[in-house]
Amino acid sequence: QGHTVGIYCVAQPEGTQVYVYMNGQCLGMAFSLPPPNNGVQRCLRVPCLHVSGKATVQVAMPDRLPTILTRSFRSEGDLSGEWALLNLKIGPEVGEYQFNPEKAFITTMATLDKRSFRWNIKIQNSLSTKLSVSSSGSSSRNGNGNSANGNSANGNAGRVSSSTPETTTNIHVGTVRSGKMKVKSPLELVLSEHLPKLHELHRKPGNIMLMKGSTIELSLKRHIKVFDPLKKY
């Protein structure tokens, strides 16, 4: 109730592509349909709406056609959602232990309130901790990692602006907890020990998030699930 659903049909000689939008967010291509009758007979496909039960539907044509045709995230600045672990460095010199996964491990940030998130990491077992973001303002850093005024940067609330090249935020990560555990893998042991030492969060262009601590540095990238379009209907 109260949602705006957009349907964008692109009819071409080689077939019809149908894209779906929800409240302005592109959900991606839903259908990729071949021409009917192998293209011998031309046919115009139009979207149809099926309503189960009683509903009031308003239909409106947009002022302009959409330009985004790939699945996108609802907000660049929101920390909640799925993040893929790209790289991990551990040690007093931050590099003694390096982990570059062959496949991306997907971690999840679930909103608890405006400034805190439940961070779940599933590797072999499920790890969980609380990540809190400072309430103060943020500042961009220069190339040597220092803030523009030479002082350490303060954090902001749970929404971090991505309009600047780099934004630094103070964070606090709680004790890593787990449920019923099997034997911990080496990576799980490393994360359990060092995640609570994280204290800085850097947001970079391209949906990249870099976290730093006294003995740990890890980078994550926003993970957006992509689904294959249906080829027939």
Short mmCIF file of N, CA, C and O in Angstrom, two decimals, residues 149-227:
data_model
loop_
_atom_site.label_atom_id
_atom_site.label_comp_id
_atom_site.label_asym_id
_atom_site.label_seq_id
_atom_site.Cartn_x
_atom_site.Cartn_y
_atom_site.Cartn_z
N ASN A 149 42.13 19.26 8.88
CA ASN A 149 42.69 20.16 9.89
C ASN A 149 43.77 19.50 10.73
O ASN A 149 44.22 20.06 11.72
N GLY A 150 44.16 18.29 10.36
CA GLY A 150 45.24 17.61 11.07
C GLY A 150 44.79 16.82 12.27
O GLY A 150 45.57 16.12 12.88
N ASN A 151 43.52 16.90 12.64
CA ASN A 151 43.00 16.16 13.78
C ASN A 151 42.28 14.93 13.30
O ASN A 151 41.89 14.81 12.15
N SER A 152 42.05 13.98 14.20
CA SER A 152 41.31 12.78 13.83
C SER A 152 39.88 13.18 13.53
O SER A 152 39.33 14.08 14.14
N ALA A 153 39.28 12.48 12.57
CA ALA A 153 37.93 12.83 12.13
C ALA A 153 36.89 12.28 13.08
O ALA A 153 37.02 11.19 13.60
N ASN A 154 35.86 13.06 13.31
CA ASN A 154 34.73 12.58 14.08
C ASN A 154 33.78 11.85 13.17
O ASN A 154 33.76 12.04 11.97
N GLY A 155 32.92 11.00 13.76
CA GLY A 155 31.97 10.23 12.97
C GLY A 155 30.66 10.96 12.83
O GLY A 155 30.42 11.98 13.45
N ASN A 156 29.79 10.40 12.01
CA ASN A 156 28.46 10.94 11.90
C ASN A 156 27.46 9.84 12.24
O ASN A 156 27.83 8.82 12.75
N ALA A 157 26.20 10.07 11.95
CA ALA A 157 25.19 9.08 12.28
C ALA A 157 25.23 7.94 11.28
O ALA A 157 26.14 7.84 10.47
N GLY A 158 24.21 7.07 11.35
CA GLY A 158 24.23 5.84 10.57
C GLY A 158 24.21 6.03 9.07
O GLY A 158 24.47 5.10 8.34
N ARG A 159 23.91 7.21 8.58
CA ARG A 159 23.95 7.48 7.16
C ARG A 159 25.20 8.30 6.85
O ARG A 159 25.39 9.37 7.37
N VAL A 160 26.06 7.74 6.00
CA VAL A 160 27.34 8.38 5.69
C VAL A 160 27.28 8.88 4.26
O VAL A 160 26.98 8.14 3.34
N SER A 161 27.59 10.15 4.08
CA SER A 161 27.50 10.74 2.75
C SER A 161 28.54 10.15 1.82
O SER A 161 29.69 9.93 2.20
N SER A 162 28.14 9.87 0.59
CA SER A 162 29.07 9.36 -0.42
C SER A 162 29.37 10.41 -1.48
O SER A 162 29.91 10.11 -2.52
N SER A 163 28.97 11.67 -1.23
CA SER A 163 29.16 12.71 -2.23
C SER A 163 30.61 13.20 -2.26
O SER A 163 31.03 13.79 -3.24
N THR A 164 31.38 12.99 -1.19
CA THR A 164 32.77 13.39 -1.16
C THR A 164 33.65 12.21 -1.55
O THR A 164 33.26 11.06 -1.43
N PRO A 165 34.91 12.48 -2.03
CA PRO A 165 35.78 11.38 -2.43
C PRO A 165 36.01 10.36 -1.32
O PRO A 165 36.11 9.18 -1.57
N GLU A 166 36.12 10.84 -0.09
CA GLU A 166 36.31 9.91 1.03
C GLU A 166 35.76 10.54 2.30
O GLU A 166 36.01 11.71 2.58
N THR A 167 35.00 9.78 3.04
CA THR A 167 34.42 10.26 4.28
C THR A 167 34.83 9.32 5.40
O THR A 167 34.75 8.10 5.26
N THR A 168 35.31 9.87 6.50
CA THR A 168 35.81 9.08 7.63
C THR A 168 34.87 9.22 8.82
O THR A 168 34.42 10.33 9.13
N THR A 169 34.60 8.11 9.47
CA THR A 169 33.68 8.08 10.58
C THR A 169 34.27 7.25 11.71
O THR A 169 34.89 6.22 11.48
N ASN A 170 34.11 7.70 12.95
CA ASN A 170 34.50 6.91 14.10
C ASN A 170 33.46 5.84 14.38
O ASN A 170 32.25 6.11 14.33
N ILE A 171 33.91 4.63 14.66
CA ILE A 171 32.99 3.53 14.95
C ILE A 171 33.46 2.77 16.18
O ILE A 171 34.61 2.91 16.63
N HIS A 172 32.57 2.00 16.75
CA HIS A 172 32.90 1.09 17.85
C HIS A 172 32.29 -0.26 17.54
O HIS A 172 31.12 -0.37 17.19
N VAL A 173 33.10 -1.32 17.63
CA VAL A 173 32.65 -2.68 17.35
C VAL A 173 32.71 -3.48 18.64
O VAL A 173 33.75 -3.53 19.31
N GLY A 174 31.61 -4.10 19.00
CA GLY A 174 31.52 -4.84 20.25
C GLY A 174 32.15 -6.22 20.15
O GLY A 174 32.73 -6.62 19.14
N THR A 175 32.02 -6.98 21.22
CA THR A 175 32.54 -8.34 21.28
C THR A 175 31.85 -9.21 20.24
O THR A 175 30.64 -9.14 20.05
N VAL A 176 32.63 -10.02 19.56
CA VAL A 176 32.08 -10.92 18.54
C VAL A 176 31.48 -12.14 19.23
O VAL A 176 32.16 -12.82 20.00
N ARG A 177 30.23 -12.41 18.93
CA ARG A 177 29.54 -13.53 19.56
C ARG A 177 29.15 -14.55 18.50
O ARG A 177 29.11 -14.26 17.32
N SER A 178 28.87 -15.75 18.99
CA SER A 178 28.46 -16.81 18.08
C SER A 178 27.49 -17.73 18.80
O SER A 178 27.43 -17.78 20.03
N GLY A 179 26.70 -18.44 18.02
CA GLY A 179 25.75 -19.39 18.59
C GLY A 179 26.43 -20.73 18.80
O GLY A 179 27.55 -20.81 19.30
N LYS A 180 25.75 -21.77 18.41
CA LYS A 180 26.34 -23.10 18.49
C LYS A 180 27.43 -23.22 17.44
O LYS A 180 27.17 -23.19 16.25
N MET A 181 28.67 -23.36 17.90
CA MET A 181 29.80 -23.30 16.99
C MET A 181 30.38 -24.68 16.71
O MET A 181 30.44 -25.53 17.58
N LYS A 182 30.77 -24.87 15.47
CA LYS A 182 31.66 -25.96 15.14
C LYS A 182 33.08 -25.45 15.44
O LYS A 182 33.26 -24.40 16.03
N VAL A 183 34.07 -26.19 15.07
CA VAL A 183 35.44 -25.72 15.24
C VAL A 183 35.63 -24.48 14.39
O VAL A 183 35.29 -24.45 13.21
N LYS A 184 36.16 -23.40 14.99
CA LYS A 184 36.34 -22.16 14.26
C LYS A 184 37.45 -22.30 13.22
O LYS A 184 38.49 -22.89 13.48
N SER A 185 37.20 -21.74 12.05
CA SER A 185 38.22 -21.71 11.01
C SER A 185 39.25 -20.64 11.37
O SER A 185 39.00 -19.77 12.21
N PRO A 186 40.45 -20.69 10.75
CA PRO A 186 41.46 -19.65 11.02
C PRO A 186 40.93 -18.24 10.79
O PRO A 186 41.22 -17.32 11.56
N LEU A 187 40.13 -18.06 9.74
CA LEU A 187 39.58 -16.74 9.46
C LEU A 187 38.62 -16.31 10.57
O LEU A 187 38.62 -15.15 10.99
N GLU A 188 37.79 -17.21 11.06
CA GLU A 188 36.85 -16.88 12.13
C GLU A 188 37.58 -16.53 13.42
O GLU A 188 37.17 -15.62 14.15
N LEU A 189 38.68 -17.23 13.71
CA LEU A 189 39.48 -16.90 14.90
C LEU A 189 40.06 -15.50 14.79
O LEU A 189 40.07 -14.73 15.75
N VAL A 190 40.56 -15.16 13.59
CA VAL A 190 41.14 -13.84 13.36
C VAL A 190 40.09 -12.75 13.52
O VAL A 190 40.31 -11.74 14.20
N LEU A 191 38.93 -12.95 12.93
CA LEU A 191 37.87 -11.94 13.01
C LEU A 191 37.36 -11.78 14.44
O LEU A 191 37.12 -10.66 14.90
N SER A 192 37.19 -12.88 15.16
CA SER A 192 36.70 -12.82 16.54
C SER A 192 37.63 -12.00 17.42
O SER A 192 37.19 -11.25 18.29
N GLU A 193 38.93 -12.12 17.18
CA GLU A 193 39.90 -11.41 18.01
C GLU A 193 40.06 -9.95 17.61
O GLU A 193 40.17 -9.07 18.47
N HIS A 194 40.04 -9.65 16.32
CA HIS A 194 40.47 -8.33 15.86
C HIS A 194 39.34 -7.39 15.48
O HIS A 194 39.55 -6.16 15.44
N LEU A 195 38.14 -7.87 15.17
CA LEU A 195 37.06 -6.96 14.80
C LEU A 195 36.78 -5.91 15.88
O LEU A 195 36.53 -4.74 15.55
N PRO A 196 36.80 -6.26 17.18
CA PRO A 196 36.54 -5.23 18.21
C PRO A 196 37.59 -4.12 18.26
O PRO A 196 37.38 -3.11 18.93
N LYS A 197 38.71 -4.28 17.54
CA LYS A 197 39.75 -3.26 17.53
C LYS A 197 39.54 -2.22 16.42
O LYS A 197 40.31 -1.27 16.31
N LEU A 198 38.52 -2.41 15.61
CA LEU A 198 38.21 -1.42 14.57
C LEU A 198 37.72 -0.13 15.20
O LEU A 198 36.95 -0.15 16.15
N HIS A 199 38.16 1.01 14.65
CA HIS A 199 37.70 2.30 15.19
C HIS A 199 37.48 3.36 14.12
O HIS A 199 37.01 4.45 14.42
N GLU A 200 37.78 3.07 12.85
CA GLU A 200 37.57 4.03 11.78
C GLU A 200 36.86 3.36 10.61
O GLU A 200 37.15 2.21 10.27
N LEU A 201 35.94 4.10 10.00
CA LEU A 201 35.23 3.63 8.81
C LEU A 201 35.38 4.67 7.72
O LEU A 201 35.07 5.84 7.92
N HIS A 202 35.89 4.25 6.57
CA HIS A 202 36.08 5.14 5.42
C HIS A 202 35.12 4.71 4.32
O HIS A 202 35.14 3.55 3.91
N ARG A 203 34.30 5.64 3.83
CA ARG A 203 33.44 5.37 2.69
C ARG A 203 34.10 5.94 1.44
O ARG A 203 34.48 7.11 1.41
N LYS A 204 34.23 5.11 0.41
CA LYS A 204 34.89 5.50 -0.82
C LYS A 204 33.92 5.38 -2.00
O LYS A 204 32.92 4.66 -1.91
N PRO A 205 34.22 6.07 -3.10
CA PRO A 205 33.36 5.95 -4.29
C PRO A 205 33.28 4.51 -4.76
O PRO A 205 34.20 3.71 -4.53
N GLY A 206 32.20 4.17 -5.41
CA GLY A 206 32.03 2.81 -5.91
C GLY A 206 31.49 1.86 -4.88
O GLY A 206 31.67 0.64 -5.00
N ASN A 207 30.83 2.39 -3.82
CA ASN A 207 30.25 1.54 -2.78
C ASN A 207 31.31 0.69 -2.08
O ASN A 207 31.09 -0.50 -1.78
N ILE A 208 32.48 1.27 -1.84
CA ILE A 208 33.55 0.58 -1.12
C ILE A 208 33.60 1.11 0.31
O ILE A 208 33.50 2.32 0.54
N MET A 209 33.76 0.22 1.27
CA MET A 209 33.87 0.60 2.67
C MET A 209 35.17 0.01 3.24
O MET A 209 35.41 -1.19 3.14
N LEU A 210 36.01 0.87 3.78
CA LEU A 210 37.28 0.46 4.36
C LEU A 210 37.23 0.69 5.86
O LEU A 210 36.91 1.80 6.31
N MET A 211 37.52 -0.35 6.66
CA MET A 211 37.54 -0.23 8.11
C MET A 211 38.96 -0.44 8.61
O MET A 211 39.68 -1.33 8.12
N LYS A 212 39.36 0.39 9.60
CA LYS A 212 40.72 0.33 10.11
C LYS A 212 40.71 0.27 11.63
O LYS A 212 39.83 0.83 12.29
N GLY A 213 41.72 -0.43 12.17
CA GLY A 213 41.94 -0.49 13.60
C GLY A 213 43.41 -0.61 13.89
O GLY A 213 44.24 -0.57 12.99
N SER A 214 43.75 -0.77 15.16
CA SER A 214 45.16 -0.82 15.54
C SER A 214 45.88 -2.02 14.95
O SER A 214 47.06 -1.96 14.64
N THR A 215 45.17 -3.14 14.76
CA THR A 215 45.81 -4.35 14.24
C THR A 215 45.02 -4.98 13.10
O THR A 215 45.24 -6.14 12.77
N ILE A 216 44.12 -4.22 12.50
CA ILE A 216 43.26 -4.81 11.47
C ILE A 216 42.88 -3.75 10.44
O ILE A 216 42.72 -2.58 10.76
N GLU A 217 42.78 -4.21 9.20
CA GLU A 217 42.26 -3.38 8.11
C GLU A 217 41.50 -4.29 7.17
O GLU A 217 42.02 -5.32 6.72
N LEU A 218 40.26 -3.95 6.89
CA LEU A 218 39.48 -4.77 5.97
C LEU A 218 38.68 -3.89 5.03
O LEU A 218 38.32 -2.76 5.37
N SER A 219 38.44 -4.39 3.84
CA SER A 219 37.67 -3.65 2.85
C SER A 219 36.48 -4.49 2.42
O SER A 219 36.56 -5.72 2.31
N LEU A 220 35.36 -3.81 2.22
CA LEU A 220 34.13 -4.46 1.80
C LEU A 220 33.51 -3.68 0.64
O LEU A 220 33.76 -2.48 0.50
N LYS A 221 32.71 -4.35 -0.16
CA LYS A 221 32.02 -3.72 -1.27
C LYS A 221 30.54 -4.06 -1.18
O LYS A 221 30.18 -5.20 -0.85
N ARG A 222 29.71 -3.07 -1.46
CA ARG A 222 28.27 -3.30 -1.43
C ARG A 222 27.88 -4.46 -2.34
O ARG A 222 28.29 -4.53 -3.49
N HIS A 223 27.15 -5.42 -1.80
CA HIS A 223 26.71 -6.59 -2.56
C HIS A 223 25.25 -6.40 -2.94
O HIS A 223 24.39 -6.23 -2.07
N ILE A 224 24.98 -6.40 -4.22
CA ILE A 224 23.62 -6.26 -4.72
C ILE A 224 23.26 -7.53 -5.47
O ILE A 224 23.90 -7.89 -6.46
N LYS A 225 22.25 -8.23 -5.00
CA LYS A 225 21.83 -9.47 -5.65
C LYS A 225 21.28 -9.17 -7.03
O LYS A 225 20.50 -8.25 -7.22
N VAL A 226 21.71 -9.96 -8.00
CA VAL A 226 21.23 -9.81 -9.37
C VAL A 226 20.59 -11.13 -9.80
O VAL A 226 21.15 -12.21 -9.57
N PHE A 227 19.42 -11.05 -10.39
CA PHE A 227 18.69 -12.23 -10.81
C PHE A 227 18.58 -12.26 -12.33
O PHE A 227 18.43 -11.22 -12.99
#
